[in-house]
PDB file of C-alpha atoms in Angstrom:
ATOM      1  CA  MET A   1       2.913 -61.949  38.152  1.00 50.00           C
ATOM      2  CA  LYS A   2       3.712 -60.760  34.808  1.00 48.00           C
ATOM      3  CA  GLN A   3       5.474 -63.602  33.498  1.00 49.00           C
ATOM      4  CA  LEU A   4       3.189 -65.843  34.912  1.00 48.00           C
ATOM      5  CA  TYR A   5       0.369 -64.415  32.898  1.00 47.00           C
ATOM      6  CA  ALA A   6       2.502 -64.848  30.033  1.00 45.00           C
ATOM      7  CA  ILE A   7       2.964 -68.309  30.362  1.00 47.00           C
ATOM      8  CA  LEU A   8      -0.458 -68.871  31.097  1.00 46.00           C
ATOM      9  CA  LEU A   9      -1.887 -67.260  28.009  1.00 46.00           C
ATOM     10  CA  VAL A  10       0.686 -69.098  25.820  1.00 47.00           C
ATOM     11  CA  LEU A  11      -0.399 -72.538  27.648  1.00 46.00           C
ATOM     12  CA  PHE A  12      -4.005 -71.531  27.390  1.00 46.00           C
ATOM     13  CA  PHE A  13      -3.853 -70.790  23.678  1.00 45.00           C
ATOM     14  CA  THR A  14      -1.902 -74.215  22.761  1.00 46.00           C
ATOM     15  CA  ALA A  15      -4.297 -76.627  24.928  1.00 41.00           C
ATOM     16  CA  ALA A  16      -7.393 -74.953  23.148  1.00 40.00           C
ATOM     17  CA  GLY A  17      -5.772 -75.884  19.654  1.00 40.00           C
ATOM     18  CA  LEU A  18      -6.031 -71.848  18.554  1.00 42.00           C
ATOM     19  CA  CYS A  19      -2.167 -72.023  17.250  1.00 48.00           C
ATOM     20  CA  THR A  20      -1.874 -70.974  13.569  1.00 63.00           C
ATOM     21  CA  ASP A  21       0.608 -73.342  11.422  1.00 81.00           C
ATOM     22  CA  PRO A  22       4.510 -71.743  12.082  1.00 89.00           C
ATOM     23  CA  ALA A  23       6.101 -69.737   9.024  1.00 93.00           C
ATOM     24  CA  ARG A  24       9.846 -70.052   8.232  1.00 95.00           C
ATOM     25  CA  GLY A  25      11.793 -67.404   9.830  1.00 96.00           C
ATOM     26  CA  TYR A  26      14.288 -66.247  12.709  1.00 97.00           C
ATOM     27  CA  ILE A  27      14.641 -64.592  15.381  1.00 97.00           C
ATOM     28  CA  VAL A  28      17.301 -61.705  16.354  1.00 97.00           C
ATOM     29  CA  THR A  29      19.016 -61.951  19.609  1.00 96.00           C
ATOM     30  CA  LYS A  30      19.989 -59.074  21.966  1.00 95.00           C
ATOM     31  CA  ASN A  31      23.440 -58.790  20.200  1.00 95.00           C
ATOM     32  CA  GLY A  32      22.192 -59.057  16.986  1.00 94.00           C
ATOM     33  CA  LYS A  33      22.701 -62.747  16.106  1.00 96.00           C
ATOM     34  CA  GLN A  34      20.006 -64.388  13.589  1.00 96.00           C
ATOM     35  CA  LEU A  35      18.838 -67.806  14.816  1.00 97.00           C
ATOM     36  CA  THR A  36      16.651 -69.800  12.122  1.00 96.00           C
ATOM     37  CA  GLY A  37      13.818 -71.703  12.567  1.00 97.00           C
ATOM     38  CA  TYR A  38       9.913 -71.108  12.182  1.00 97.00           C
ATOM     39  CA  ILE A  39       7.674 -68.462  13.946  1.00 96.00           C
ATOM     40  CA  GLY A  40       4.382 -69.645  15.530  1.00 93.00           C
ATOM     41  CA  ASP A  41       1.601 -67.717  17.292  1.00 90.00           C
ATOM     42  CA  ILE A  42       2.199 -64.266  18.498  1.00 90.00           C
ATOM     43  CA  TYR A  43       0.355 -63.404  21.808  1.00 87.00           C
ATOM     44  CA  HIS A  44      -0.528 -59.965  22.579  1.00 82.00           C
ATOM     45  CA  SER A  45      -1.752 -58.789  25.682  1.00 79.00           C
ATOM     46  CA  PRO A  46      -1.972 -54.987  27.185  1.00 72.00           C
ATOM     47  CA  TYR A  47       1.266 -56.269  29.882  1.00 80.00           C
ATOM     48  CA  ARG A  48       3.262 -58.442  27.487  1.00 86.00           C
ATOM     49  CA  GLY A  49       4.304 -60.071  24.069  1.00 90.00           C
ATOM     50  CA  VAL A  50       5.142 -63.492  23.589  1.00 93.00           C
ATOM     51  CA  VAL A  51       6.005 -65.289  20.551  1.00 95.00           C
ATOM     52  CA  THR A  52       6.435 -68.890  19.787  1.00 95.00           C
ATOM     53  CA  PHE A  53       9.556 -70.167  18.151  1.00 97.00           C
ATOM     54  CA  ILE A  54      10.921 -73.566  16.932  1.00 96.00           C
ATOM     55  CA  ASN A  55      14.424 -73.775  16.118  1.00 95.00           C
ATOM     56  CA  ASP A  56      15.673 -75.930  13.123  1.00 95.00           C
ATOM     57  CA  PHE A  57      16.192 -78.765  15.748  1.00 94.00           C
ATOM     58  CA  GLY A  58      12.391 -78.769  16.804  1.00 93.00           C
ATOM     59  CA  THR A  59      12.700 -77.471  19.871  1.00 95.00           C
ATOM     60  CA  VAL A  60       9.592 -75.307  20.854  1.00 95.00           C
ATOM     61  CA  TYR A  61      10.281 -71.841  22.899  1.00 96.00           C
ATOM     62  CA  ASN A  62       7.913 -68.833  24.204  1.00 95.00           C
ATOM     63  CA  ILE A  63       9.630 -66.416  24.225  1.00 96.00           C
ATOM     64  CA  GLU A  64       8.892 -62.717  25.818  1.00 96.00           C
ATOM     65  CA  ALA A  65       9.474 -59.519  23.896  1.00 95.00           C
ATOM     66  CA  GLU A  66      12.011 -58.150  26.222  1.00 95.00           C
ATOM     67  CA  ARG A  67      14.209 -61.282  25.978  1.00 96.00           C
ATOM     68  CA  ILE A  68      15.112 -60.553  21.816  1.00 97.00           C
ATOM     69  CA  ARG A  69      15.405 -57.819  19.379  1.00 97.00           C
ATOM     70  CA  GLY A  70      12.833 -59.282  17.042  1.00 97.00           C
ATOM     71  CA  PHE A  71      12.020 -61.568  14.367  1.00 97.00           C
ATOM     72  CA  VAL A  72      11.178 -61.971  10.714  1.00 97.00           C
ATOM     73  CA  PHE A  73       8.906 -64.667   8.927  1.00 95.00           C
ATOM     74  CA  SER A  74       7.843 -65.153   5.342  1.00 93.00           C
ATOM     75  CA  ASN A  75       4.395 -66.726   4.071  1.00 85.00           C
ATOM     76  CA  GLU A  76       1.953 -65.769   1.108  1.00 85.00           C
ATOM     77  CA  GLN A  77       1.771 -62.433   1.998  1.00 82.00           C
ATOM     78  CA  GLY A  78       5.919 -61.803   1.805  1.00 89.00           C
ATOM     79  CA  TYR A  79       7.978 -60.780   4.585  1.00 94.00           C
ATOM     80  CA  THR A  80       6.677 -59.536   7.937  1.00 94.00           C
ATOM     81  CA  ALA A  81       9.129 -58.011  10.700  1.00 96.00           C
ATOM     82  CA  TYR A  82       8.215 -57.307  13.966  1.00 96.00           C
ATOM     83  CA  GLU A  83      10.987 -55.316  17.025  1.00 95.00           C
ATOM     84  CA  SER A  84      10.551 -55.461  20.630  1.00 95.00           C
ATOM     85  CA  LYS A  85       9.778 -52.339  21.788  1.00 92.00           C
ATOM     86  CA  GLN A  86       9.222 -51.263  25.745  1.00 90.00           C
ATOM     87  CA  LEU A  87       6.074 -49.306  26.250  1.00 85.00           C
ATOM     88  CA  ARG A  88       4.984 -47.655  29.366  1.00 81.00           C
ATOM     89  CA  GLY A  89       7.409 -50.511  31.284  1.00 86.00           C
ATOM     90  CA  ASN A  90       6.035 -53.505  29.249  1.00 89.00           C
ATOM     91  CA  TRP A  91       7.772 -55.213  26.667  1.00 93.00           C
ATOM     92  CA  ILE A  92       5.359 -55.823  23.546  1.00 91.00           C
ATOM     93  CA  TYR A  93       6.254 -56.767  19.714  1.00 93.00           C
ATOM     94  CA  LEU A  94       5.315 -54.281  17.252  1.00 93.00           C
ATOM     95  CA  ARG A  95       4.881 -54.700  13.428  1.00 94.00           C
ATOM     96  CA  ILE A  96       7.025 -53.207  11.254  1.00 95.00           C
ATOM     97  CA  LEU A  97       5.257 -50.916   8.707  1.00 94.00           C
ATOM     98  CA  GLU A  98       7.616 -48.225   7.360  1.00 93.00           C
ATOM     99  CA  LYS A  99      11.305 -47.352   8.485  1.00 90.00           C
ATOM    100  CA  GLY A 100      12.446 -43.827   7.507  1.00 84.00           C
ATOM    101  CA  GLY A 101      14.089 -40.834   7.999  1.00 80.00           C
ATOM    102  CA  ALA A 102      11.936 -38.841  10.152  1.00 84.00           C
ATOM    103  CA  VAL A 103       9.445 -41.057  11.533  1.00 88.00           C
ATOM    104  CA  ASN A 104       9.033 -45.175  12.206  1.00 91.00           C
ATOM    105  CA  LEU A 105       5.614 -46.598  11.815  1.00 94.00           C
ATOM    106  CA  TYR A 106       4.405 -49.968  13.832  1.00 94.00           C
ATOM    107  CA  GLN A 107       1.312 -51.490  14.348  1.00 91.00           C
ATOM    108  CA  SER A 108       0.479 -53.858  17.172  1.00 86.00           C
ATOM    109  CA  PRO A 109      -0.873 -57.344  16.440  1.00 75.00           C
ATOM    110  CA  GLU A 110      -4.549 -57.359  15.286  1.00 65.00           C
ATOM    111  CA  GLU A 111      -5.769 -59.939  18.037  1.00 60.00           C
ATOM    112  CA  GLU A 112      -5.128 -58.867  21.881  1.00 57.00           C
ATOM    113  CA  TYR A 113      -5.745 -61.662  24.680  1.00 52.00           C
ATOM    114  CA  THR A 114      -6.503 -61.341  28.041  1.00 55.00           C
ATOM    115  CA  LEU A 115      -7.101 -63.812  30.834  1.00 53.00           C
ATOM    116  CA  SER A 116      -9.215 -63.478  33.757  1.00 56.00           C
ATOM    117  CA  PHE A 117     -10.513 -65.931  36.878  1.00 60.00           C
ATOM    118  CA  LYS A 118     -14.287 -66.190  36.990  1.00 65.00           C
ATOM    119  CA  ASN A 119     -16.078 -68.308  39.774  1.00 70.00           C
ATOM    120  CA  GLY A 120     -12.431 -70.129  40.194  1.00 69.00           C
ATOM    121  CA  MET A 121     -12.569 -70.588  36.322  1.00 66.00           C
ATOM    122  CA  MET A 122      -9.682 -69.206  33.980  1.00 59.00           C
ATOM    123  CA  THR A 123     -11.599 -67.716  31.047  1.00 59.00           C
ATOM    124  CA  ALA A 124      -9.345 -66.002  27.877  1.00 58.00           C
ATOM    125  CA  ASP A 125     -10.951 -63.467  26.084  1.00 59.00           C
ATOM    126  CA  SER A 126      -9.868 -61.669  22.666  1.00 60.00           C
ATOM    127  CA  ARG A 127     -10.521 -58.669  20.765  1.00 55.00           C
ATOM    128  CA  LYS A 128      -9.381 -57.131  17.509  1.00 68.00           C
ATOM    129  CA  ILE A 129      -7.639 -53.920  17.833  1.00 63.00           C
ATOM    130  CA  THR A 130      -6.465 -51.492  15.083  1.00 76.00           C
ATOM    131  CA  GLU A 131      -3.536 -49.436  16.608  1.00 85.00           C
ATOM    132  CA  TYR A 132      -0.372 -47.791  15.430  1.00 92.00           C
ATOM    133  CA  TRP A 133       2.601 -46.554  16.837  1.00 92.00           C
ATOM    134  CA  LEU A 134       4.620 -43.495  15.516  1.00 92.00           C
ATOM    135  CA  GLU A 135       8.241 -43.467  16.652  1.00 90.00           C
ATOM    136  CA  VAL A 136      10.078 -39.975  16.052  1.00 83.00           C
ATOM    137  CA  LYS A 137      13.576 -40.358  15.360  1.00 78.00           C
ATOM    138  CA  GLY A 138      15.680 -39.419  18.506  1.00 72.00           C
ATOM    139  CA  LYS A 139      12.543 -40.106  20.758  1.00 75.00           C
ATOM    140  CA  LYS A 140      12.836 -43.716  23.088  1.00 74.00           C
ATOM    141  CA  GLN A 141       9.077 -44.136  23.368  1.00 81.00           C
ATOM    142  CA  PRO A 142       6.834 -44.686  20.435  1.00 88.00           C
ATOM    143  CA  VAL A 143       3.504 -42.634  20.374  1.00 88.00           C
ATOM    144  CA  ARG A 144       0.121 -44.924  20.138  1.00 90.00           C
ATOM    145  CA  VAL A 145      -2.356 -43.838  17.615  1.00 92.00           C
ATOM    146  CA  ASN A 146      -5.612 -45.022  17.165  1.00 89.00           C
ATOM    147  CA  ARG A 147      -8.927 -44.158  15.493  1.00 90.00           C
ATOM    148  CA  LEU A 148      -9.915 -41.775  17.885  1.00 91.00           C
ATOM    149  CA  ASN A 149      -6.667 -39.808  18.598  1.00 92.00           C
ATOM    150  CA  PHE A 150      -5.809 -39.829  15.119  1.00 93.00           C
ATOM    151  CA  ARG A 151      -6.610 -36.569  13.750  1.00 94.00           C
ATOM    152  CA  ARG A 152      -5.123 -34.692  17.065  1.00 93.00           C
ATOM    153  CA  LYS A 153      -2.197 -36.845  17.593  1.00 91.00           C
ATOM    154  CA  LEU A 154      -0.620 -36.179  13.396  1.00 91.00           C
ATOM    155  CA  ARG A 155      -1.882 -32.569  13.441  1.00 92.00           C
ATOM    156  CA  ARG A 156       0.031 -31.945  16.432  1.00 88.00           C
ATOM    157  CA  LEU A 157       3.179 -33.868  14.822  1.00 85.00           C
ATOM    158  CA  PHE A 158       3.009 -31.924  11.922  1.00 87.00           C
ATOM    159  CA  ARG A 159       2.603 -28.305  13.605  1.00 85.00           C
ATOM    160  CA  LYS A 160       5.772 -29.342  15.446  1.00 81.00           C
ATOM    161  CA  ALA A 161       7.645 -30.339  12.494  1.00 79.00           C
ATOM    162  CA  GLY A 162       6.810 -27.345  10.836  1.00 80.00           C
ATOM    163  CA  ALA A 163       4.690 -29.166   7.854  1.00 83.00           C
ATOM    164  CA  PRO A 164       1.836 -27.097   7.518  1.00 86.00           C
ATOM    165  CA  GLU A 165       0.657 -28.479   4.350  1.00 88.00           C
ATOM    166  CA  TYR A 166       0.602 -32.037   5.937  1.00 90.00           C
ATOM    167  CA  ARG A 167      -0.920 -30.708   8.726  1.00 90.00           C
ATOM    168  CA  GLU A 168      -3.893 -29.344   6.417  1.00 91.00           C
ATOM    169  CA  LYS A 169      -4.265 -32.573   4.750  1.00 93.00           C
ATOM    170  CA  VAL A 170      -5.125 -34.726   7.748  1.00 93.00           C
ATOM    171  CA  GLY A 171      -8.561 -36.053   8.008  1.00 91.00           C
ATOM    172  CA  SER A 172      -9.436 -35.274   4.217  1.00 92.00           C
ATOM    173  CA  GLU A 173      -9.528 -38.188   1.405  1.00 93.00           C
ATOM    174  CA  GLY A 174      -6.336 -39.661   1.380  1.00 92.00           C
ATOM    175  CA  TYR A 175      -5.366 -38.504   4.717  1.00 94.00           C
ATOM    176  CA  ARG A 176      -7.434 -40.507   7.105  1.00 94.00           C
ATOM    177  CA  PHE A 177      -6.972 -43.284   9.535  1.00 93.00           C
ATOM    178  CA  ARG A 178      -6.688 -45.900   7.300  1.00 92.00           C
ATOM    179  CA  ASP A 179      -4.377 -44.019   5.021  1.00 94.00           C
ATOM    180  CA  LEU A 180      -1.706 -44.217   8.060  1.00 94.00           C
ATOM    181  CA  PRO A 181       0.977 -46.100   6.538  1.00 93.00           C
ATOM    182  CA  GLU A 182       0.622 -44.033   3.486  1.00 94.00           C
ATOM    183  CA  ILE A 183       0.860 -40.890   4.847  1.00 93.00           C
ATOM    184  CA  ILE A 184       4.095 -41.681   6.575  1.00 92.00           C
ATOM    185  CA  ARG A 185       5.432 -43.187   3.947  1.00 92.00           C
ATOM    186  CA  GLU A 186       4.788 -39.670   1.670  1.00 91.00           C
ATOM    187  CA  TYR A 187       6.238 -37.746   5.045  1.00 90.00           C
ATOM    188  CA  ASN A 188       9.380 -39.923   4.762  1.00 88.00           C
ATOM    189  CA  LYS A 189      10.042 -39.617   1.274  1.00 87.00           C
ATOM    190  CA  ASP A 190       9.516 -35.890   1.207  1.00 82.00           C
ATOM    191  CA  LYS A 191      13.106 -33.872   0.976  1.00 57.00           C
ATOM    192  CA  SER A 192      11.893 -31.059   3.006  1.00 60.00           C
ATOM    193  CA  VAL A 193      10.973 -33.158   6.292  1.00 58.00           C
ATOM    194  CA  LYS A 194      12.728 -32.461   9.285  1.00 57.00           C
ATOM    195  CA  HIS A 195      13.067 -34.464  12.528  1.00 50.00           C
ATOM    196  CA  TRP A 196      10.080 -33.717  14.431  1.00 49.00           C
ATOM    197  CA  ASP A 197       9.076 -33.520  18.186  1.00 46.00           C
ATOM    198  CA  ILE A 198       6.322 -35.093  20.182  1.00 41.00           C
TER     199      ILE A 198
END
C-alpha cells in the first residue's frame, strides 16, 4: 500500500506540472557507486521519500529512499546532499546540514505532501514544515526536533552529554530554534565534546 501511495504521489505531481527543473547531480547506490545524471523533485510524505532521477541517457526513475544511500546535486546555491534514513519503519530522505564528530544534523524536505480520497476524487495537499533530526554517533535512529520540542530535547541532550555550558544557553539569543545548525556546528567543533546519549 505504501509503495502505491508513493507512485500515486509522484504521478499526481508530475501530471499537475508541479515539478521543478532538474539539477546536475548523482545518486549513491547501496554498494557505494555514484550514478551521474540529474536530480528532479523530492517528494516527502510521513510514510515515504521519493526522488526523481534522470540518468545521463535521459531515462527517468522515481527512486524510493530505501533503494539508495542518498543523492547530491548542485545549483546556484551550491551543493546539497540528502541521505536515506529509516525512521519509525518508514524510509525518507533527509538533507545533510552538519556531519560532525559528536552529532549529525539533518533537515526534512521543507514541503510535505499527502494524498487523500474525498467523494471518490483524489486530492493532494502540501504543507510547509521546519523539522530537524539529530543523530548521535553510535545511535541508529535520529531524533526529531521541531519548534515545539526544541528546548526540552536540546537541554536533555546537553545534560546527558555533560555539557552544562550549552544546556544553559538553549533558548537565549543565538541559541534558539532558528540557530540550530550553528549550535550543532559549534558543539561539534568544541574540543571538549564527548559522545552523548539520547
